[in-house]
Each structure stands twice: as C-alpha cells, then as structure tokens.
Amino acid sequence: MTEEQISQTVENEDGERNASNRKSFEITDNLVILLLVVFTVIIGVWWFLNLYMGRWIH
C-alpha cells in the first residue's frame, strides 16, 4: 500500500468512529404518538382543572 492509501484508510476509519459516536435525533412514529398523547393529557387536565375551579368558585 502507498502512503496515500494508508492515510485514506486511516481517515475513513476515523470518520466512521466519529459518526458512530455522534448521537442523532430521529423523529420516529412512536415519538410523534407519545407527544400527541402527552399533549392531549395536558389539555385534558387543564380543562378538568378549569371546570372544577369554575364550579368551586361559583
């Protein structure tokens, strides 16, 4: 192998190591469903709290 091939091989291996160490953030179907459920629960709790407080105050 020539020096050029060796340096390219070393650079490729370093790039693969860096790519595998990086944490990528992916938006999956399960994450979207989880966020929709959480958002719905928060809105529901807010609605029930307002309903209860409205009856309690009046």
Coordinates of C-alpha atoms in Angstrom, one line a residue:
M1 CA 0.0 0.0 0.0
T2 CA 1.2 3.5 -0.7
E3 CA 1.3 6.3 1.8
E4 CA -1.8 7.9 0.2
Q5 CA -3.9 4.7 0.5
I6 CA -2.8 4.3 4.1
S7 CA -3.7 7.9 5.0
Q8 CA -7.1 7.5 3.3
T9 CA -7.8 4.3 5.2
V10 CA -6.9 6.0 8.5
E11 CA -9.2 9.0 7.6
N12 CA -12.1 6.6 6.7
E13 CA -11.7 4.7 10.0
D14 CA -11.6 8.0 12.0
G15 CA -14.7 9.3 10.2
E16 CA -16.6 6.0 10.9
R17 CA -15.7 6.3 14.6
N18 CA -16.8 9.9 14.8
A19 CA -20.0 9.1 13.0
S20 CA -20.8 6.2 15.4
N21 CA -20.1 8.4 18.4
R22 CA -22.5 11.1 17.4
K23 CA -26.0 10.9 18.8
S24 CA -28.5 11.6 16.1
F25 CA -32.0 12.8 17.0
E26 CA -34.7 11.0 14.9
I27 CA -38.4 11.7 15.0
T28 CA -40.0 8.3 14.8
D29 CA -43.6 7.4 14.7
N30 CA -43.6 6.3 18.3
L31 CA -42.2 9.7 19.4
V32 CA -44.9 11.5 17.5
I33 CA -47.6 9.3 19.1
L34 CA -46.1 9.9 22.5
L35 CA -46.0 13.6 22.1
L36 CA -49.7 13.7 20.9
V37 CA -50.7 11.6 23.9
V38 CA -48.8 13.9 26.3
F39 CA -50.3 17.0 24.7
T40 CA -53.8 15.6 24.9
V41 CA -53.4 14.6 28.5
I42 CA -52.1 18.1 29.4
I43 CA -55.0 19.8 27.6
G44 CA -57.5 17.4 29.4
V45 CA -56.0 18.1 32.8
W46 CA -56.2 21.8 32.1
W47 CA -59.8 21.6 31.0
F48 CA -60.8 19.5 34.0
L49 CA -59.0 21.9 36.4
N50 CA -60.8 24.9 34.9
L51 CA -64.1 23.0 35.1
Y52 CA -63.6 22.1 38.7
M53 CA -62.3 25.6 39.7
G54 CA -65.3 27.3 37.9
R55 CA -67.8 25.2 39.9
W56 CA -65.8 25.6 43.1
I57 CA -65.7 29.4 42.8
H58 CA -69.3 29.9 41.8

